[in-house]
XYZ file of C-alpha atoms in Angstrom:
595
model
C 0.000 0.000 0.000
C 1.256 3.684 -0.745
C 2.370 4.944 2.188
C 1.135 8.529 1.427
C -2.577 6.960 1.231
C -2.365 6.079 5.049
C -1.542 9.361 6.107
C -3.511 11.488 3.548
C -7.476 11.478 3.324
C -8.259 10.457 0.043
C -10.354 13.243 -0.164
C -8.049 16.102 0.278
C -5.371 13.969 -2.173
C -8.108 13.889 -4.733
C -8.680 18.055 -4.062
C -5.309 19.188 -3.666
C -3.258 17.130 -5.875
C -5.412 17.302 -8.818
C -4.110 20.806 -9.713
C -0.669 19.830 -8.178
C 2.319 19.342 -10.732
C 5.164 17.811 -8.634
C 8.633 18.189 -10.333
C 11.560 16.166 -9.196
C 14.347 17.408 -12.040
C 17.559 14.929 -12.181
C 20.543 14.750 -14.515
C 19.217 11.698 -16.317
C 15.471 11.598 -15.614
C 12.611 13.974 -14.407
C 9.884 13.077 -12.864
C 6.919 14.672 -13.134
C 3.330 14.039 -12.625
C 0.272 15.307 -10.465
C 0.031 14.938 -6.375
C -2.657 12.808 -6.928
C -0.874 9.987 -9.344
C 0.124 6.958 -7.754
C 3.606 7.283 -9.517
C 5.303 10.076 -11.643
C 6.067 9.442 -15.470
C 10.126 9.147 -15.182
C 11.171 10.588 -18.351
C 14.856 10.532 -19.659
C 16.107 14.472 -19.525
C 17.447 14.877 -22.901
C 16.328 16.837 -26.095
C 17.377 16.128 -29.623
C 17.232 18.734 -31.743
C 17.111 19.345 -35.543
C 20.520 20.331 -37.478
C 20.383 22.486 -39.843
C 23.795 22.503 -40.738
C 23.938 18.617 -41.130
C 26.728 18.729 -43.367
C 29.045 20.565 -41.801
C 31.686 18.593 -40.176
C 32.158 17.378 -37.651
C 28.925 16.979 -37.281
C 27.900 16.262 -33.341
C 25.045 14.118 -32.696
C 25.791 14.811 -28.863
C 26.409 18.076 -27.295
C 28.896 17.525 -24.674
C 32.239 17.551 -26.176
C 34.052 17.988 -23.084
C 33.673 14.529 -21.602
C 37.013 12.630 -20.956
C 36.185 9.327 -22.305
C 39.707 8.207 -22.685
C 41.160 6.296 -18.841
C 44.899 7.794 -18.742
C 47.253 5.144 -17.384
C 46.847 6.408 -13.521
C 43.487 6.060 -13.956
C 43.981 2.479 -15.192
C 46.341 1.645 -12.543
C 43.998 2.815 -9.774
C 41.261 0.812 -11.290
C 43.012 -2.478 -11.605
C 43.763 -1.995 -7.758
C 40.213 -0.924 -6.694
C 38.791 -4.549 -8.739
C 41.181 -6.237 -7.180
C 40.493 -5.133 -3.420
C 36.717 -5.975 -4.335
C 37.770 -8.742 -5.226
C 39.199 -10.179 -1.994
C 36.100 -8.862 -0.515
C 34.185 -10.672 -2.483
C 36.275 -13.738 -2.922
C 36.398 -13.789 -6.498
C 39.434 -14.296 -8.862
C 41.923 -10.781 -8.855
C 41.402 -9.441 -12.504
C 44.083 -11.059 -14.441
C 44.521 -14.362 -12.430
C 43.595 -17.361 -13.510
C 40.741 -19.672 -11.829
C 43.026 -22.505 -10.869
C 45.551 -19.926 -8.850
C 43.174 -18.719 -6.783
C 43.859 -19.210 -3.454
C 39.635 -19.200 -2.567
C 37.183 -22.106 -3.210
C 35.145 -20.986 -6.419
C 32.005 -20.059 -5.037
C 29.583 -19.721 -7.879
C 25.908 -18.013 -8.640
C 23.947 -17.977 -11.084
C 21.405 -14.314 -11.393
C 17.568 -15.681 -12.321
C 15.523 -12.800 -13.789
C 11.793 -13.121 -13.319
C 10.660 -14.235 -16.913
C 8.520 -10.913 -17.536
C 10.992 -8.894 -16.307
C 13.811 -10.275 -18.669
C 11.450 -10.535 -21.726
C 11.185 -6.406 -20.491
C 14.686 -5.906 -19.975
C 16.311 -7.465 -22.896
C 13.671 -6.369 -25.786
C 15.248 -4.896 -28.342
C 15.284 -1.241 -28.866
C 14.351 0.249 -32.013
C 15.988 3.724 -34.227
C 13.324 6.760 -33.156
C 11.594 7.554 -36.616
C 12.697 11.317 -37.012
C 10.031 12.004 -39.545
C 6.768 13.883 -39.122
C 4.927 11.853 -41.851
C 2.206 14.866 -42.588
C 2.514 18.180 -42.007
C -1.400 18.582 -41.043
C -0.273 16.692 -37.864
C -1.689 18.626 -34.700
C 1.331 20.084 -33.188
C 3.019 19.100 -29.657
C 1.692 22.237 -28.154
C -2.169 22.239 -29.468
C -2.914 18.747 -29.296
C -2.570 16.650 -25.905
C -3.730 13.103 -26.932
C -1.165 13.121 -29.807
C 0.667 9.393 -29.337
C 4.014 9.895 -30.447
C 7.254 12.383 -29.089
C 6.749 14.844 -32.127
C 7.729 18.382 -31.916
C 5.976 21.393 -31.136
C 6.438 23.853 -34.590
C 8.168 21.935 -37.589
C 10.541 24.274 -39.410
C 9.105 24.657 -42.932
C 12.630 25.138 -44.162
C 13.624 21.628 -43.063
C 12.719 18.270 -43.943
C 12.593 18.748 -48.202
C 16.820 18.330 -48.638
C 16.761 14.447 -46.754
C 17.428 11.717 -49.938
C 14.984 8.954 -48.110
C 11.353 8.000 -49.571
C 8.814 10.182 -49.527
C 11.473 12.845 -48.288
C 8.831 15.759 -49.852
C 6.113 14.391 -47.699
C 7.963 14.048 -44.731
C 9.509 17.070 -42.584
C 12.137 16.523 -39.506
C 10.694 16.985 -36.122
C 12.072 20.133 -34.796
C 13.044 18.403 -31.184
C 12.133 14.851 -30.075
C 12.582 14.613 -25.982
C 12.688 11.671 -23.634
C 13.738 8.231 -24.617
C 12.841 8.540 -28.414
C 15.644 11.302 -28.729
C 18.571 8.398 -27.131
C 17.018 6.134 -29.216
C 17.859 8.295 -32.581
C 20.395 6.984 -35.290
C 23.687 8.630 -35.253
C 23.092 9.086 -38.901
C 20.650 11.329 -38.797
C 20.647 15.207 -38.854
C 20.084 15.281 -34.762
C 22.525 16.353 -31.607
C 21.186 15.811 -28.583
C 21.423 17.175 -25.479
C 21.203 17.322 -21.141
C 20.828 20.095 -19.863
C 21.336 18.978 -16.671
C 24.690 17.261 -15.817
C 26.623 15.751 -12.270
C 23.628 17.696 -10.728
C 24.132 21.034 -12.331
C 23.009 22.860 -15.327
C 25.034 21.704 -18.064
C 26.441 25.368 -18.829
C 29.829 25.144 -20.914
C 31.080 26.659 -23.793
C 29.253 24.853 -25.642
C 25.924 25.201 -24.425
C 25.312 28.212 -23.814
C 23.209 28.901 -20.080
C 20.427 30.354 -23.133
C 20.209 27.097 -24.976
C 20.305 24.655 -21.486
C 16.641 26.700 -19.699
C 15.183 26.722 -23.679
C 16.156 22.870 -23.623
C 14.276 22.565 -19.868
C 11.240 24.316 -21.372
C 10.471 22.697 -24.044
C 11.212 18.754 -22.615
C 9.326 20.139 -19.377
C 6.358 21.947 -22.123
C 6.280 18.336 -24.106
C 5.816 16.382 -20.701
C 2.839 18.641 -19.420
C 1.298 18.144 -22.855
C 2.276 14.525 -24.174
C 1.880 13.095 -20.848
C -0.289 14.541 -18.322
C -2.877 16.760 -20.766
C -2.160 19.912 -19.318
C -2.054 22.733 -22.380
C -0.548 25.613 -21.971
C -3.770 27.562 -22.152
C -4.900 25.921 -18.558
C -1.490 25.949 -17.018
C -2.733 29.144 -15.178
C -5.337 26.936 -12.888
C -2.291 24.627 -11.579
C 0.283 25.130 -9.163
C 3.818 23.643 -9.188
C 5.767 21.952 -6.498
C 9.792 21.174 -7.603
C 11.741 19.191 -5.594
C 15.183 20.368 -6.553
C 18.449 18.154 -5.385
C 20.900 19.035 -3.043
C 23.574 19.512 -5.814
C 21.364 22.678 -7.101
C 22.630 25.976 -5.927
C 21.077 29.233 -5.366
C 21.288 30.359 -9.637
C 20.225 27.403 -10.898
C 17.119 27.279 -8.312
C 16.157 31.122 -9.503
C 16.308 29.878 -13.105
C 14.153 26.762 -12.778
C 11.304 29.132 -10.679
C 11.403 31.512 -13.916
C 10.731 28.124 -16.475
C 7.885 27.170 -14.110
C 6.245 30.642 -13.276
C 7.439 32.911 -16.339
C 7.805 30.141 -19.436
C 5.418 27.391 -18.363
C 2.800 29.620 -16.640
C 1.937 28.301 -13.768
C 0.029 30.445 -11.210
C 2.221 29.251 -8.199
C 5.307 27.291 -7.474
C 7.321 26.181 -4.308
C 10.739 24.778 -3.785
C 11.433 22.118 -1.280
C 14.965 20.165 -0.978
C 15.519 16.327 -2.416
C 16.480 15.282 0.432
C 13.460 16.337 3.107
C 11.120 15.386 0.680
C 12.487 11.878 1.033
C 12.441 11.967 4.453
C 8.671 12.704 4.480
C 7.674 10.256 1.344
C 8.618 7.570 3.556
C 7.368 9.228 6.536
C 10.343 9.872 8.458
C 11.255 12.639 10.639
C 14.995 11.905 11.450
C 17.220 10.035 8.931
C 20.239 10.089 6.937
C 19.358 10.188 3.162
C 21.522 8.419 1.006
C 20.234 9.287 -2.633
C 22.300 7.311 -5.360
C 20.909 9.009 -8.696
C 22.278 8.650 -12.345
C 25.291 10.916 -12.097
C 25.378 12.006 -8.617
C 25.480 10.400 -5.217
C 24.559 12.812 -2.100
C 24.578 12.439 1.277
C 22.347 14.564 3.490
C 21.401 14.494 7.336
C 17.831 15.097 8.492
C 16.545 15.703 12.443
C 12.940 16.164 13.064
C 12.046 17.096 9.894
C 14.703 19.926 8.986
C 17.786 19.440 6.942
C 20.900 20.305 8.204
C 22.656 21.947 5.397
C 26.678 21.682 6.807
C 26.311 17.757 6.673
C 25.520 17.731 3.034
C 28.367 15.504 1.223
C 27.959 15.248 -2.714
C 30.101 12.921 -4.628
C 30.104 12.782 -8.747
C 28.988 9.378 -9.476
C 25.970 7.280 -10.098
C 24.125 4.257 -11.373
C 25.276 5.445 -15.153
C 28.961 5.276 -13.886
C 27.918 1.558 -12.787
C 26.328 0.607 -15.954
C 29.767 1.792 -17.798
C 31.749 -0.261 -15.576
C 29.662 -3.244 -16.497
C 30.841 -2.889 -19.557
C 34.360 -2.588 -19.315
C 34.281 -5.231 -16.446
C 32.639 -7.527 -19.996
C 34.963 -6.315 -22.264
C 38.455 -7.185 -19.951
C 36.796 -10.645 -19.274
C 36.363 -11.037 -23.015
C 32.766 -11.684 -23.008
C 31.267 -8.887 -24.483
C 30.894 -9.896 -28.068
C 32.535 -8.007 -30.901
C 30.279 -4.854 -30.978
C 31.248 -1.025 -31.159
C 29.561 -0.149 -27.696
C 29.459 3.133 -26.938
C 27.597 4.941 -23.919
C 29.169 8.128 -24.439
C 28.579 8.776 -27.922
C 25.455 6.406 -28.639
C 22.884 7.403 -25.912
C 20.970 4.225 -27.479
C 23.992 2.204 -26.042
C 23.249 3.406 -22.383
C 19.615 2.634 -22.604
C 20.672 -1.145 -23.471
C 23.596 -1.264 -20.719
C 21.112 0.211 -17.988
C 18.833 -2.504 -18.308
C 21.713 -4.897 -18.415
C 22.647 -3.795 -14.944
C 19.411 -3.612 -13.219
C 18.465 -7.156 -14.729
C 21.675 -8.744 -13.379
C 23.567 -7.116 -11.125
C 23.403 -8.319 -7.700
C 25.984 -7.998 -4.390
C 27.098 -11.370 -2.468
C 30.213 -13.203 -2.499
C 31.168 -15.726 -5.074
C 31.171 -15.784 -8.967
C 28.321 -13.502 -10.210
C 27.028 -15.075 -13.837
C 24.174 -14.510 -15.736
C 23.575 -15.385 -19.786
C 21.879 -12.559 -21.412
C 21.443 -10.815 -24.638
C 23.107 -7.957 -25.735
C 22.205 -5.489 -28.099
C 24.698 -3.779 -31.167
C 23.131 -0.698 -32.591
C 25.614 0.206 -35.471
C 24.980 3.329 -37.570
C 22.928 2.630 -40.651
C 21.907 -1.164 -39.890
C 19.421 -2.726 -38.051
C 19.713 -3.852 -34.490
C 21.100 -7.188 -33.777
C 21.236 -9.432 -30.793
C 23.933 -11.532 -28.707
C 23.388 -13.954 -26.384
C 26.274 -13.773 -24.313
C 27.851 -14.965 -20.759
C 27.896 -12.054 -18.779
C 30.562 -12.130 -15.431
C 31.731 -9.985 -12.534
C 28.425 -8.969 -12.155
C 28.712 -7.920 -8.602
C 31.732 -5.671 -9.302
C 30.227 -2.762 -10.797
C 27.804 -1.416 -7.927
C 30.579 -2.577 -5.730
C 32.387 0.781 -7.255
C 30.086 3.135 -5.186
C 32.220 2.356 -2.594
C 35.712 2.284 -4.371
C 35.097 5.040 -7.189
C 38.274 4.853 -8.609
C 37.167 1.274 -10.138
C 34.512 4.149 -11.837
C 36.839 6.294 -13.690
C 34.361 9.105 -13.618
C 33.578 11.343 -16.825
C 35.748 14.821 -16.329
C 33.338 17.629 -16.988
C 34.426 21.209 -15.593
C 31.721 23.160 -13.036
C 30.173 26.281 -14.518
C 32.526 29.376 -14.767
C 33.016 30.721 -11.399
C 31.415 34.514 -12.584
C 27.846 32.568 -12.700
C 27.892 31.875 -9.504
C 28.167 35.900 -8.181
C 24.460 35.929 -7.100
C 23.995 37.553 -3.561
C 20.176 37.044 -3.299
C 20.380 33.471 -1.644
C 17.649 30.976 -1.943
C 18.614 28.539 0.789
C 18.761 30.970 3.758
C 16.599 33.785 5.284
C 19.492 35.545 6.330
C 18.256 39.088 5.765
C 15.547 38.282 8.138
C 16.647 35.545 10.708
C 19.663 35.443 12.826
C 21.230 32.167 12.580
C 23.971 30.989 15.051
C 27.352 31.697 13.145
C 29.389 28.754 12.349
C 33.292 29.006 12.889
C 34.085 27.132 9.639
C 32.821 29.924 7.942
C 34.216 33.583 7.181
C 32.046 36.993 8.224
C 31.716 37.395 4.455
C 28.762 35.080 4.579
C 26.794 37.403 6.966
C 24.036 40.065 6.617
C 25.381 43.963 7.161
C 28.172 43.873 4.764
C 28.777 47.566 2.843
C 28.974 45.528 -0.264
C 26.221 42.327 -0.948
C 28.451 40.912 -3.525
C 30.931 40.504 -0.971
C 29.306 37.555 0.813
C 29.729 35.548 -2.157
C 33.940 35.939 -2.202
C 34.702 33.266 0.524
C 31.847 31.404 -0.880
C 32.520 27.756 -0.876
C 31.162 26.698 -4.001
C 29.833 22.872 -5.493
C 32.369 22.547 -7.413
C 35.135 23.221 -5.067
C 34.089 20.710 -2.854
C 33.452 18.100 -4.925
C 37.237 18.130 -5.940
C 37.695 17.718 -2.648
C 35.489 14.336 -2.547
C 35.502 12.861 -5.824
C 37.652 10.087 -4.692
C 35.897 9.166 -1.681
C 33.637 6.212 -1.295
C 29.832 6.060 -0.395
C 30.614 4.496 3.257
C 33.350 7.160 3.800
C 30.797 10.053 2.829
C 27.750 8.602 4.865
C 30.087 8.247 7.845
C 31.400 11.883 7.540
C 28.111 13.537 7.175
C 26.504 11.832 10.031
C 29.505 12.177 12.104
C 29.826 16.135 11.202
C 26.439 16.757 13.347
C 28.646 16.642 16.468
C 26.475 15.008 19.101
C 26.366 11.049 19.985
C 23.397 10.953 20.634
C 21.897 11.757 16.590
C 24.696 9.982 15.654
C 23.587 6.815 16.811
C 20.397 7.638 15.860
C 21.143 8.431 12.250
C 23.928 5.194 11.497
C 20.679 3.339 12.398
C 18.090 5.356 10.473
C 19.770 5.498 7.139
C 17.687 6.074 4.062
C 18.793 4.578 0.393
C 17.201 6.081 -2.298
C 17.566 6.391 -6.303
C 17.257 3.778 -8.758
C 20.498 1.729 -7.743
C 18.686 1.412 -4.189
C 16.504 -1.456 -5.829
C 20.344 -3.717 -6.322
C 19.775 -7.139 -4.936
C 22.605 -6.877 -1.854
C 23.185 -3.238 -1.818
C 22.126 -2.226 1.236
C 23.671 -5.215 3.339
C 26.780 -4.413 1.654
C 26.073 -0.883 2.356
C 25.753 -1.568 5.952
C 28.722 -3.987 6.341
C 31.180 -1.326 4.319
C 29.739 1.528 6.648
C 29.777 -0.305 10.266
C 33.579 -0.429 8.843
C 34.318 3.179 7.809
C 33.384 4.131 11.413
C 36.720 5.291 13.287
C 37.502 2.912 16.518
C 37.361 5.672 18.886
C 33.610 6.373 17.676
C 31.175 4.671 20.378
C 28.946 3.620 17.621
C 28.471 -0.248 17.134
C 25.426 -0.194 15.329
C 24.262 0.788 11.770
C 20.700 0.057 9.923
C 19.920 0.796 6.342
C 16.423 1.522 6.906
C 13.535 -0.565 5.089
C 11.737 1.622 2.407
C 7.326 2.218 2.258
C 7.668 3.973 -0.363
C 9.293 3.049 -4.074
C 13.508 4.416 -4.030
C 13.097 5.568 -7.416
C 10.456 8.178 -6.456
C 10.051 8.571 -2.980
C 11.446 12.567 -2.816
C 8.603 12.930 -5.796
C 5.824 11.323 -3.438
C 7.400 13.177 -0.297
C 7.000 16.464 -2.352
C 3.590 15.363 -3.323
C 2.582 14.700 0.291
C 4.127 18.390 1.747
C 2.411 20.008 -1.316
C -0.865 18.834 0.192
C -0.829 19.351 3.428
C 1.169 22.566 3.110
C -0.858 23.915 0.633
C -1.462 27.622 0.265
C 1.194 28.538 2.882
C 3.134 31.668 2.907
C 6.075 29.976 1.397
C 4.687 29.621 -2.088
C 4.891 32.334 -4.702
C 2.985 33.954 -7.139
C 3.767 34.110 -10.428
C 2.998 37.989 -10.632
C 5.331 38.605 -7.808
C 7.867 36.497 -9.465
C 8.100 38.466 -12.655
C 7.498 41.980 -11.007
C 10.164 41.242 -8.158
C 11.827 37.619 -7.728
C 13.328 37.638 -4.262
C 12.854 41.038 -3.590
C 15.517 41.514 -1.052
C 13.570 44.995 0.175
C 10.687 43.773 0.439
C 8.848 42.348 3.419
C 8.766 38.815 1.890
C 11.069 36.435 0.803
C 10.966 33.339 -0.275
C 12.297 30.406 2.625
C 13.469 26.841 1.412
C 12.560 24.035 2.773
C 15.835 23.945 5.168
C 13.598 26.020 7.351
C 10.261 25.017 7.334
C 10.987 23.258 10.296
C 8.794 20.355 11.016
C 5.248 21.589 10.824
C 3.817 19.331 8.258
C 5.315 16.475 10.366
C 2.566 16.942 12.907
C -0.209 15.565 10.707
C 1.632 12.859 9.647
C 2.689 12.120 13.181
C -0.499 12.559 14.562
């Protein structure tokens, strides 16, 4: 049963969710859908968009350029070493000994995938048709029963140059979004792109900040349209609710609330954190909330219902980093058949090595093997299939806790000069006086001459995530719960933690999780016990349901605002209202549910 049904009257669900959108952006999926939905639609968070200049070269059929796909020889080195120290730990072969040497008794299993879910999993995926057969179609944005991913205004200049059939008939969609625009031939005229990357906008110099909120419009426009029938002419009688991660800073927040209020016209919107809105979709009030997404791991401490922003720990890796380590993990066994795979620069490619990994891999000691099919998708052919004998298969989530067996994609932060913002959307702190912290300079303080001077000793994302990207899940959960300084929560939160994310469904994961943890605790700690706690609602949406659940009962508060006052005056520093995260909502709406 959904959790948020026992605490909610269906009634006031039915009332107050059925003009509630509930926005969970991520870098490889959004979720969106209304309060009142038992589950969000989980789109992927890509656009592909039309060429023009298709033969120009090169010619990109994916955006990001600045991805280091190529593992330098440290790199290498340090991954050999992390596979081999999971190894021992899982008493498996090292990676380049042989089966008789091995000094353990070969312990072998054997993954069995539920028949429907395998038939699911390893269906072959078929090239996106790019074509928008007649050009009396209804368009994206007038029509909301329209079946297929088709754009919202076809250029009329495109579509009559193509050499296929019928090519004077046929026009290029402008943009296809979600999975149809992974699932697009390299061949044709298309680039696609995220504009949201490692948890930030995907701002570079080659996507311009411009191009990345147009992108979130028009995937976010195609969603309310294609998929939950909301045009744009009635978007004025809904509200919005966006549960933003952790990763977000105080920009990046101010541009999302200008999509939803300005460009997607909803009357009202509210921000509440990723991580408290997990807390309260699987009604929680103290927890630490471990939230293993696509690209990004965080760690974030929660007491009583209020985040505590100082033991927030972000680390840049994910279940997509796992998926590509299942391949090379294939491919240095030699059992991934002779196929150019690649989940860089064929998006389809990551589609078909995601569902490899959440079919068949599992954590627990012994030889992981599973026979399944694999997919080649080469340009300008049809797909083929290869059944195969996959191994290792409980190496590769095993890397959350030894990143280095990850090798990361390198992908510089956002110049620094975009960060200079001095109206802050996390704290009140023109209003409220907050106890000052010693780790942190006077510059971050109200009753400076100068408000951009705040922002000069600012510790910034991306700064501290060089300062983590080598460290491993266990190490991060036991430095953010250790950070909040009294024994007491401590004890509380090693035994309340929360795992959320897609990974959190891996077979194993959160005994190994617990076992690696109990482990990273220093001997002096007086901490013996740690408990990954059991989830009530699904790990791959429970912050959407939380944020569904506090848009309902917190509905029409003070904290929401208007989309008039947005687009007259933001966060109107002057004025006698300003806009509070969720940090400091403290734990009001907690009442009802504890009640």
């Amino acid at each position: 049963m959904d959790f948020s049904k026992s605490v909610i009257p269906s009634h006031l669900l039915g009332d107050r969710g059925s003009n509630l959108v509930v926005i969970n952006p991520g870098s490889a999926n959004v979720r969106i859908g209304l309060a009142q939905q038992d589950a969000p639609f989980s789109i992927p968070h890509c656009i592909a968009r039309h060429t023009t200049g298709a033969n120009q070269s090169p010619r990109k059929n994916v955006q990001d350029q600045n991805l280091n796909s190529q593992v330098t020889t440290a790199q290498h080195v340090e991954r050999e070493k992390a596979y081999d120290i999971i190894a021992s730990l899982l008493k498996i072969p090292f990676l380049d000994e042989e089966v008789v040497n091995n000094s353990y008794p070969r312990k072998m299993g054997r993954v069995d995938v539920l028949s429907q879910q395998n038939s699911k999993k390893e269906s072959m995926l078929t090239w996106t048709d790019v074509f928008q057969k007649s050009s009396s179609a209804p368009l994206a944005s007038e029509s909301s029963s329209h079946k297929h991913e088709t754009s919202e205004s076809p250029d009329p200049q495109e579509g009559g140059s193509d050499e296929k059939p019928q090519a004077s008939e046929s026009k290029y969609r402008e943009y296809i979004c979600g999975e149809e625009a992974m699932r697009i031939s390299p061949t044709e005229p298309y680039c696609l792109r995220r504009p949201i990357r490692r948890g930030h906008l995907n701002i570079s110099q080659h996507y311009s900040m411009q191009q990345v909120l147009e992108d979130l419009q028009a995937i976010w426009e195609w969603i309310l349209v294609e998929k939950l029938h909301i045009p744009h002419s009635e978007r004025n009688m809904y509200s919005a609710l966006i549960v933003v991660p952790e990763t977000f800073d105080n920009r990046e927040i101010k541009e999302i609330l200008s999509i939803v209020l300005r460009d997607l016209r909803f009357s009202s919107a509210v921000v509440h954190q990723e991580g408290l809105a997990a807390v309260f979709g699987n009604g929680l009030s103290t927890a630490c909330v471990v939230n293993i997404g696509a690209q990004v791991t965080s760690v974030i401490c929660v007491e009583d219902g209020v985040a505590l922003p100082h033991t927030q720990t972000t680390l840049r890796f994910g279940g997509e980093d796992v998926s590509r380590c299942l391949l090379w993990t294939q491919r240095h066994h030699q059992t991934w058949p002779p196929i150019r795979t690649d989940a860089l620069a064929k998006p389809i490619d990551l589609l078909m090595l995601n569902r490899l990994k959440e079919s068949y891999c599992q954590i627990y000691e012994g030889e992981v093997e599973a026979v399944g099919v694999v997919h080649s998708y080469e340009d300008g052919l049809p797909p083929g299939s290869h059944k195969t004998r996959l191994t290792a298969l409980n190496v590769a989530p095993m890397g959350l806790f030894y990143p280095t067996l990850l090798v990361p994609d390198v992908y510089p932060p956002p110049p620094r000069s975009w960060f200079k913002d001095y109206e802050d959307m996390l704290e009140d702190t023109w209003h409220i006086d907050f106890p000052r912290r010693t780790d942190i300079s006077d510059g971050l303080y109200p009753g400076i001459s100068n408000p951009l001077q705040m922002w000069d000793n600012y510790p910034y994302p991306s700064n501290q995530q060089k300062k983590e990207d080598n460290i491993g899940l266990a190490e991060a959960i036991t430095k953010s719960i250790l950070s909040t300084g009294r024994i007491d929560l401590q004890r509380k939160l090693f035994c309340s933690m929360q795992l959320i994310g897609g990974v959190a469904l891996t077979t194993g994961l959160i005994s190994a999780m617990e076992e690696r943890v109990l482990h990273a605790i220093p001997s002096n700690e007086a901490i013996d016990t740690v408990e990954v706690l059991q989830p009530r609602t699904n790990p791959s949406f429970v912050a959407w349901r939380g944020g569904a659940i506090l848009g309902v009962i917190d509905y029409g508060r003070d904290a929401w605002i208007h989309r008039e006052d947005w687009i007259q005056n933001g966060i109107h520093i002057a004025g006698g209202r300003k806009y509070k995260d969720s940090y400091y909502l403290q734990a009001q709406p907690m009442c009802y549910i504890n009640s």
